[in-house]
mmCIF file of C-alpha atoms in Angstrom:
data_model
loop_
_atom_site.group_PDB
_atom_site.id
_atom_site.type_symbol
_atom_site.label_atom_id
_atom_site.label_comp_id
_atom_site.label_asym_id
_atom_site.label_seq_id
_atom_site.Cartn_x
_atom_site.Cartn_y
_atom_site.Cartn_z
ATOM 1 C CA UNK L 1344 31.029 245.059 84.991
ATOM 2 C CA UNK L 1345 28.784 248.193 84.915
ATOM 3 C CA UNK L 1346 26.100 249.522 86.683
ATOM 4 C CA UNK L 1347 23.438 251.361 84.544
ATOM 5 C CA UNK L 1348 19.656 252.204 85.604
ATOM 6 C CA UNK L 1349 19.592 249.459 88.046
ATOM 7 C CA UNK L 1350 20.764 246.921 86.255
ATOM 8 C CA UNK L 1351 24.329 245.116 86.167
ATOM 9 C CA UNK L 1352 25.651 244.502 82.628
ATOM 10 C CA UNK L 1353 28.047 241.361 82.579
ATOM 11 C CA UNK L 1354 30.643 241.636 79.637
ATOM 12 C CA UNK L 1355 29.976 239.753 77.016
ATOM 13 C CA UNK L 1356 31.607 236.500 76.105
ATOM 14 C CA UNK L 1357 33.766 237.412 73.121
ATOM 15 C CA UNK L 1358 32.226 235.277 69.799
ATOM 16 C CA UNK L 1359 35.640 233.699 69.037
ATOM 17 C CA UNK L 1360 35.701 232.095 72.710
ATOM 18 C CA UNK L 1361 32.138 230.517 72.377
ATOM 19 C CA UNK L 1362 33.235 229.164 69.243
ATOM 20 C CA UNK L 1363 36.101 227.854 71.191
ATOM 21 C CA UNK L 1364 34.045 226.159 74.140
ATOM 22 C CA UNK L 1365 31.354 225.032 71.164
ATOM 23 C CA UNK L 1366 34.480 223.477 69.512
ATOM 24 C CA UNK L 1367 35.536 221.825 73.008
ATOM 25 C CA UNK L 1368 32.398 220.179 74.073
ATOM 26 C CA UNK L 1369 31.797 219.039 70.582
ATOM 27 C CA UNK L 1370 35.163 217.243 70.792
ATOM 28 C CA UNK L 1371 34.601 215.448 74.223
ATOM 29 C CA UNK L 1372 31.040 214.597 72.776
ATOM 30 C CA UNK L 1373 33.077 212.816 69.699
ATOM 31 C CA UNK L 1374 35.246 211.546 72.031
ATOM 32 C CA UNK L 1375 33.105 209.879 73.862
ATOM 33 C CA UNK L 1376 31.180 208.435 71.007
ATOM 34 C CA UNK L 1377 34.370 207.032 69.732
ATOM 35 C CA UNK L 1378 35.034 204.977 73.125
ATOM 36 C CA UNK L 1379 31.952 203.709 72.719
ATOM 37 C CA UNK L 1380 31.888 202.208 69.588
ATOM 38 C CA UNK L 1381 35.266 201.135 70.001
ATOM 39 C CA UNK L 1382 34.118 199.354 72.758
ATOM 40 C CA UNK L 1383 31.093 197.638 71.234
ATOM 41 C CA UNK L 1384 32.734 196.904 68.277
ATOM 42 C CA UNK L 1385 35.942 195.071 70.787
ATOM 43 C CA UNK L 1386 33.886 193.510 72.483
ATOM 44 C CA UNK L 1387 31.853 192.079 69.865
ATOM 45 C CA UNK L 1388 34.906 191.292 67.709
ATOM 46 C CA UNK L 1389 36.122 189.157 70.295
ATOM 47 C CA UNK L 1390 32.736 187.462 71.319
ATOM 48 C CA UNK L 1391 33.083 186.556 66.947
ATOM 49 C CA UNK L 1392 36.560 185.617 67.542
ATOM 50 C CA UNK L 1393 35.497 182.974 70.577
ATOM 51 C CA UNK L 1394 32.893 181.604 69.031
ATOM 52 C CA UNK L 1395 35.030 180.887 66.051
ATOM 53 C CA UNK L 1396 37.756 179.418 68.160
ATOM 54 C CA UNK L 1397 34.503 177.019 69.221
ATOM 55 C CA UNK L 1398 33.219 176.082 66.459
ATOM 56 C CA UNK L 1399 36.889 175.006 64.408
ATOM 57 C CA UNK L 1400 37.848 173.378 67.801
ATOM 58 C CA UNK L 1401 34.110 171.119 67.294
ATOM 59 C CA UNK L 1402 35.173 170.706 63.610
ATOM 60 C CA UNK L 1403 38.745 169.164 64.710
ATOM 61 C CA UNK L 1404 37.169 167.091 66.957
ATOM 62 C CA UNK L 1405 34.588 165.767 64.595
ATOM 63 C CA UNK L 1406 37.559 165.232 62.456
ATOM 64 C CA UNK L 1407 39.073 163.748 64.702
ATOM 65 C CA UNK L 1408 36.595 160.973 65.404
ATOM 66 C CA UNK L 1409 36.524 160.127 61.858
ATOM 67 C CA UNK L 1410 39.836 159.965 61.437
ATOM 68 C CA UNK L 1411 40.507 157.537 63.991
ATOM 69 C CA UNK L 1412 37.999 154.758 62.345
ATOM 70 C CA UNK L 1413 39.468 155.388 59.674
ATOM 71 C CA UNK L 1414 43.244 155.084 60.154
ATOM 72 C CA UNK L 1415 41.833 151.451 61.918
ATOM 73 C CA UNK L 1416 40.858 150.664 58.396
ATOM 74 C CA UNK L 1417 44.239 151.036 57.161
ATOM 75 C CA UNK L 1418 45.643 148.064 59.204
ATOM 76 C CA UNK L 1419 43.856 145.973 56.447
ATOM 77 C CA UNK L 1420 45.843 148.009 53.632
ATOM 78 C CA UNK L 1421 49.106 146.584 52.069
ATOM 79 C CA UNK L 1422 50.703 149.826 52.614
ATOM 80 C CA UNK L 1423 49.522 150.212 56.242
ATOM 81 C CA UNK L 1424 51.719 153.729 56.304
ATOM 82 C CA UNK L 1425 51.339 155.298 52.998
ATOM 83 C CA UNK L 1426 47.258 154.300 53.776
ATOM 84 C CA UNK L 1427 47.604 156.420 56.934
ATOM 85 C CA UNK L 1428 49.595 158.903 55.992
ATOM 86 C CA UNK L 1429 46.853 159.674 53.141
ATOM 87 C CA UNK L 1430 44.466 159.512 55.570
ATOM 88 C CA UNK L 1431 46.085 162.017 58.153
ATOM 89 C CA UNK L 1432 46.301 164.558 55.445
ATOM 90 C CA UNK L 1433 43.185 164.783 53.874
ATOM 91 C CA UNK L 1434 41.490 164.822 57.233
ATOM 92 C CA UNK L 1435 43.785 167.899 58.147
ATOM 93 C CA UNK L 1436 43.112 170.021 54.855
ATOM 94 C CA UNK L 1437 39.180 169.188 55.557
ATOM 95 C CA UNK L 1438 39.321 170.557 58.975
ATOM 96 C CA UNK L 1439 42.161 173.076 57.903
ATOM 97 C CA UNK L 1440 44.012 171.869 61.108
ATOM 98 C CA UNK L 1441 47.805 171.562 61.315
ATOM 99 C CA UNK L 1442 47.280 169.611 64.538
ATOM 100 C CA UNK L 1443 45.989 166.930 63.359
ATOM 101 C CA UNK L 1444 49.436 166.512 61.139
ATOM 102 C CA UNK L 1445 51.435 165.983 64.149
ATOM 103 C CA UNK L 1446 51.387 162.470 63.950
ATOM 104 C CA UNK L 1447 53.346 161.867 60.731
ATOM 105 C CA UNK L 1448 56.831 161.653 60.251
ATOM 106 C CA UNK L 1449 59.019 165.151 59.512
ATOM 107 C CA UNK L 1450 58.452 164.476 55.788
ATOM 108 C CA UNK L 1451 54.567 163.726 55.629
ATOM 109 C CA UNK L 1452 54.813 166.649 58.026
ATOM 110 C CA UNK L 1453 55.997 169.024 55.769
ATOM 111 C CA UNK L 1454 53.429 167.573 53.011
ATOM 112 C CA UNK L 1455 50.310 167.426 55.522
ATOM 113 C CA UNK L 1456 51.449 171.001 56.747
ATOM 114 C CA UNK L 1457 51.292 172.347 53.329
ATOM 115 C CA UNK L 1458 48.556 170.996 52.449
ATOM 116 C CA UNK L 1459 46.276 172.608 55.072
ATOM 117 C CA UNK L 1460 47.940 175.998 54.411
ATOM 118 C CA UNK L 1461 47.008 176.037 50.500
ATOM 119 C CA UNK L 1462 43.830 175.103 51.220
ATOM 120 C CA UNK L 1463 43.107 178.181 53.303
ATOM 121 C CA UNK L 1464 45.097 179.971 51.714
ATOM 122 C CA UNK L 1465 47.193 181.312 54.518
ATOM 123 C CA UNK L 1466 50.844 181.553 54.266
ATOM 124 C CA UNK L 1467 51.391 181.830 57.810
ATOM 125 C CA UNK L 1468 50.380 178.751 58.258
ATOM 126 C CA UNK L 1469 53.679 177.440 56.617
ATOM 127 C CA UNK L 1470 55.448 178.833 59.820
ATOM 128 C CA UNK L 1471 55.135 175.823 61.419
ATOM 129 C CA UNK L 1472 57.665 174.066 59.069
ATOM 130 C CA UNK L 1473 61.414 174.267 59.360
ATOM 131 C CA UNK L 1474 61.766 174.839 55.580
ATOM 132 C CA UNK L 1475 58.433 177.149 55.204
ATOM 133 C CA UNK L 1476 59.644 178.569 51.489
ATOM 134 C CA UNK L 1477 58.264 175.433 49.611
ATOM 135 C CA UNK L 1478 54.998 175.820 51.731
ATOM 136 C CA UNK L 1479 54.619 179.776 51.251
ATOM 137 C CA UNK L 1480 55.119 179.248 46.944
ATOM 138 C CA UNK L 1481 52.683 176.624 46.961
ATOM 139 C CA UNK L 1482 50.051 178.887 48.803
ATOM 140 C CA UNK L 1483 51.165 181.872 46.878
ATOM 141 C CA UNK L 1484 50.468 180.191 43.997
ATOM 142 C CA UNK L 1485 46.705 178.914 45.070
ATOM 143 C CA UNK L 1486 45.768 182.743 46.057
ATOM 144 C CA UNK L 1487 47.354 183.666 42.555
ATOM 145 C CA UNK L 1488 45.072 181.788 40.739
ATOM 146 C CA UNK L 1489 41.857 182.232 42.994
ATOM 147 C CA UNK L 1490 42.807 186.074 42.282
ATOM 148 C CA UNK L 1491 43.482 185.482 38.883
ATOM 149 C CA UNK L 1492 46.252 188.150 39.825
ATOM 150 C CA UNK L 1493 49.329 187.514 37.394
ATOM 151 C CA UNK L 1494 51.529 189.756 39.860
ATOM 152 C CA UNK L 1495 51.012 186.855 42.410
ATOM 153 C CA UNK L 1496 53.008 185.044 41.069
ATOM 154 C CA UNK L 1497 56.074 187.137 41.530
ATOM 155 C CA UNK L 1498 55.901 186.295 44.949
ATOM 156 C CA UNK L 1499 56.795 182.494 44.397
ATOM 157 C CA UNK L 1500 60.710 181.613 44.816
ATOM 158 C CA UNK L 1501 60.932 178.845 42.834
ATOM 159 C CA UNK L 1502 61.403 179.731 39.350
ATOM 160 C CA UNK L 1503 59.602 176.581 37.487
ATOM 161 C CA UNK L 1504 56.849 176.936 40.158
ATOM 162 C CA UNK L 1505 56.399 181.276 39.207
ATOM 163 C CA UNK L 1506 56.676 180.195 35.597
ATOM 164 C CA UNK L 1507 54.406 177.988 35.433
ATOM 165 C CA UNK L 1508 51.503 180.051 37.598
ATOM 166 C CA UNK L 1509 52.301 182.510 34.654
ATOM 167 C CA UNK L 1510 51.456 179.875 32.431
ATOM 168 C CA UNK L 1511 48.227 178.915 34.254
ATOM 169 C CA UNK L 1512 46.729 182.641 34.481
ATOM 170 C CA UNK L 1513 47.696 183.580 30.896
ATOM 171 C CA UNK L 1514 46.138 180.200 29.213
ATOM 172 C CA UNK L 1515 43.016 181.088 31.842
ATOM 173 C CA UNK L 1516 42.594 184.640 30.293
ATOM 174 C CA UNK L 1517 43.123 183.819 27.030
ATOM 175 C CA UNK L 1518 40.798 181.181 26.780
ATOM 176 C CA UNK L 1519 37.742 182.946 28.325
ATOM 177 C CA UNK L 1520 38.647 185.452 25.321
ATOM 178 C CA UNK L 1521 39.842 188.030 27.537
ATOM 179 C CA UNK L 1522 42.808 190.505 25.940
ATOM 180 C CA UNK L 1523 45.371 191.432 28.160
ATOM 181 C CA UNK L 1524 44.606 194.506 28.943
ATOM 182 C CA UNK L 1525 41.660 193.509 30.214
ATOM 183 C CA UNK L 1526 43.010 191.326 32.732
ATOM 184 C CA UNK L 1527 44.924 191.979 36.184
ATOM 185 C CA UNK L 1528 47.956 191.674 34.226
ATOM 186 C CA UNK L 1529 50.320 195.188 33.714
ATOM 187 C CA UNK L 1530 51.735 196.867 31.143
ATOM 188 C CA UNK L 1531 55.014 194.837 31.525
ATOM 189 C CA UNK L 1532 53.706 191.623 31.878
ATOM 190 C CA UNK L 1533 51.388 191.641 28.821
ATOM 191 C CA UNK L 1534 54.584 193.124 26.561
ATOM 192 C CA UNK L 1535 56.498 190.089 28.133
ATOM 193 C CA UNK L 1536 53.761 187.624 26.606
ATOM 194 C CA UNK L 1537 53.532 189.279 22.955
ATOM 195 C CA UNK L 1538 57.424 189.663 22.881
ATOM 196 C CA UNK L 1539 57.678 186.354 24.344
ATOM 197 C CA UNK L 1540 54.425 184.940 21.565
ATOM 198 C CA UNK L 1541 56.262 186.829 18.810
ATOM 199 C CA UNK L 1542 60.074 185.615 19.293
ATOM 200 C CA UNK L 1543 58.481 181.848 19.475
ATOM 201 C CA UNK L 1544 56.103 182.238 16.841
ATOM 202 C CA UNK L 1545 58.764 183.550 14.026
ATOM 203 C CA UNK L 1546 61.889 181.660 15.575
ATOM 204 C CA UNK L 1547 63.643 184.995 15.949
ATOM 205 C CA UNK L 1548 65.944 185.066 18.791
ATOM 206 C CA UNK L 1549 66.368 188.843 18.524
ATOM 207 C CA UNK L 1550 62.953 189.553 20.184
ATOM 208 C CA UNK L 1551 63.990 188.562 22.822
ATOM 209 C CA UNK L 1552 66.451 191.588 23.196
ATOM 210 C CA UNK L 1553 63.379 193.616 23.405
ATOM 211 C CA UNK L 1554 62.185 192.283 26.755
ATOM 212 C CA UNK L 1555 61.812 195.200 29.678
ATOM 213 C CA UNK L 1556 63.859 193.237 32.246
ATOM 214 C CA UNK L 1557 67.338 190.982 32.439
ATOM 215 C CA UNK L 1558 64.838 188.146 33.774
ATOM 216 C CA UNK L 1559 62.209 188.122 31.296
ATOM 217 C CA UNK L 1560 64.654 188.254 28.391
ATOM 218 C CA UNK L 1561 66.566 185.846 29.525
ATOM 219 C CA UNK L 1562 62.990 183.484 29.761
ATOM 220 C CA UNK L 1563 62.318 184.403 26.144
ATOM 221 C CA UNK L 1564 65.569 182.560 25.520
ATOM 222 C CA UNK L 1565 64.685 179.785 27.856
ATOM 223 C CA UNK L 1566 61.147 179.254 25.245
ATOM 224 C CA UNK L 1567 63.369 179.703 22.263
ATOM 225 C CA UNK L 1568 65.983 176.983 23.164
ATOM 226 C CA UNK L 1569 62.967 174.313 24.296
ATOM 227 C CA UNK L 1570 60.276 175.604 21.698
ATOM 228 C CA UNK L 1571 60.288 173.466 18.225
ATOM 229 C CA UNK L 1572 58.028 174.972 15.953
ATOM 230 C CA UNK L 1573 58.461 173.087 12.842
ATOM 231 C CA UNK L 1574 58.340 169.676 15.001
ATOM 232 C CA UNK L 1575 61.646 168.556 13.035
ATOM 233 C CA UNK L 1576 63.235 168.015 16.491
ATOM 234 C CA UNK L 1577 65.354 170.654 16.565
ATOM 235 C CA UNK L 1578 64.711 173.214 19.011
ATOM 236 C CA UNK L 1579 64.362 177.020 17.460
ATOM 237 C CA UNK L 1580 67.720 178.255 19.021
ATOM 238 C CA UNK L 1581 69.794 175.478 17.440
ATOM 239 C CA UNK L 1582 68.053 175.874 13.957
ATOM 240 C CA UNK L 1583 68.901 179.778 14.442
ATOM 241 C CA UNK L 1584 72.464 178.600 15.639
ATOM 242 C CA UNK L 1585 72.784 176.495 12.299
ATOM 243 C CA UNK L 1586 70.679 178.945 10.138
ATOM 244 C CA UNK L 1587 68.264 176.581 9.297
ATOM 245 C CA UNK L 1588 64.218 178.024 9.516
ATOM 246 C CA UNK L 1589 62.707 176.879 12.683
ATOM 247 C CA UNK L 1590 59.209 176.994 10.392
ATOM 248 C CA UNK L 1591 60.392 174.702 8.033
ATOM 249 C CA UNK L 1592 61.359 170.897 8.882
ATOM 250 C CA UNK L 1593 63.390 170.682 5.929
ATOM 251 C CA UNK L 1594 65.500 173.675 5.321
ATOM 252 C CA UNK L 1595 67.188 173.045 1.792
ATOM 253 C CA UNK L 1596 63.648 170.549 0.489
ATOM 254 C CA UNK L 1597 66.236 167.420 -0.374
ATOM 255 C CA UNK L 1598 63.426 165.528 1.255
ATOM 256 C CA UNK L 1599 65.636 164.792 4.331
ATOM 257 C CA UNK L 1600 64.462 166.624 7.653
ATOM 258 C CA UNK L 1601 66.691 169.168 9.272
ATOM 259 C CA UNK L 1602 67.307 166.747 12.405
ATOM 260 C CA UNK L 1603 67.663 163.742 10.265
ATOM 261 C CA UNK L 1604 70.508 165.698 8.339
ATOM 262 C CA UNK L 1605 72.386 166.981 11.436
ATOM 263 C CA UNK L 1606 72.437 163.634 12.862
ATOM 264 C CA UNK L 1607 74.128 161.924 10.327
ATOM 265 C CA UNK L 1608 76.893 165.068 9.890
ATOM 266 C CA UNK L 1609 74.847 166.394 6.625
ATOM 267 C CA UNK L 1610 74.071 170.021 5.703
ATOM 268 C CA UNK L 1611 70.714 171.005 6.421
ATOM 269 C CA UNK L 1612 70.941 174.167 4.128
ATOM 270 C CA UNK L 1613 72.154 172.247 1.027
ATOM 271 C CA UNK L 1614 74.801 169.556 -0.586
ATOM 272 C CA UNK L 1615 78.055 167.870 0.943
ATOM 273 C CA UNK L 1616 78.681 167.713 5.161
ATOM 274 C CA UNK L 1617 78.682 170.050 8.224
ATOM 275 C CA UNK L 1618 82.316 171.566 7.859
#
């Protein structure tokens, strides 16, 4: 500090330090704007969240009411159980309430349980079950096909369950006229369905080899060995297996049908018997 003419000059704040302070209060100032939407937004959230909690607890209730008139009803029925039972679970997947499931027996449980879970489509829902995997590819499935989302169904266990939510989401795209790629479906999945179209379509088993994974090549197999193309009754893999054409019901045109021939120990691809 200096003394010149009368007058005390102050050093000057440097400009990099009242950048510094600028920086500092604008922080605190975020800071505190932060809190405070946090807080309104908390707060609200859990006003939402309460009066929520009301309103499903009122629906229950309602339920509730109903229900009971109506499982009186069922004395009448000749299946008094199987009439309640019904009952109990439609009236829980209406109010999407597992409580009111707690009545039936462990079975019916499981059944009344699930049923409330798909139609919300919540898997944790199928916590409440002992078993929850049956529960959890059920509700996987539902949100699959609400999503339209073929990779959905990758998350179902059960392999004739996964296939067919394949099958449901393909047929679905297909028939609005959608192509593959214009669906939610990936690269892989729409070269498993023309591999898969292809190898059933010409009866040739060696498409299948094509496949991008062990699993899906192994499926393509699976459609050979139940598809029948020629509708002889012979499935494709066995006509490939006895090198008869899966396209044509009678191979060799003696006027006796591939199956007809195999059955009764004849050659399907010309004169005399199998050997």
């Amino acid at each position: 500090m200096e003394e010149q003419d009368g007058y005390i000059n102050y050093p000057q704040t440097p400009w990099y330090e009242e950048k510094e302070n600028w920086l500092y209060i604008g922080g605190g100032v975020l800071l505190v704007v932060l809190i405070v939407v946090g807080s309104v937004w908390f707060v609200r959230s859990r006003s939402a969240a309460r009066q929520m909690a009301v309103e499903e607890a009122q629906v229950v209730e309602e339920t509730r009411g109903r229900l009971n008139g109506d499982l009186a009803a069922c004395e009448g029925a000749s299946d008094v159980e199987g009439c309640r039972e019904d009952e109990v679970r439609q009236a829980a997947a209406q109010a999407g309430s597992i409580e009111l499931c707690q009545s039936l027996s462990l079975e019916a449980y499981a059944s009344c349980v699930t049923d409330v879970a798909v139609k919300k489509q919540h898997l944790e829902s199928c916590g409440a079950l002992e078993d929850p995997m049956p529960c959890r590819d059920r509700v996987s499935f539902a949100i699959a096909k609400s999503e339209r989302n073929y990779g959905g169904c990758e998350r179902i266990k059960d392999e004739v369950l996964r296939g067919s939510c394949r099958d449901r989401l393909i047929g679905a795209a297909f028939a609005s006229g959608q192509s593959c790629a214009s669906t939610h479906l990936s690269e892989e999945a729409c070269l498993i369905i023309e591999l898969r179209a292809q190898a059933v379509g010409t009866g040739d088993v060696s498409v299948c080899d094509r496949m991008p994974t062990p699993a899906s090549a192994e499926e393509c197999v699976l459609d050979m060995s139940e598809s029948d193309l020629d509708r002889d009754g012979l499935p494709a893999l066995q006509e490939i297996e006895l090198g008869t054409d899966p396209n044509n019901l009678d191979t060799d045109g003696d006027g006796f049908g591939d199956l007809e021939e195999v059955e009764n120990g004849y050659n399907p691809l010309g004169e005399g018997r199998i050997e």
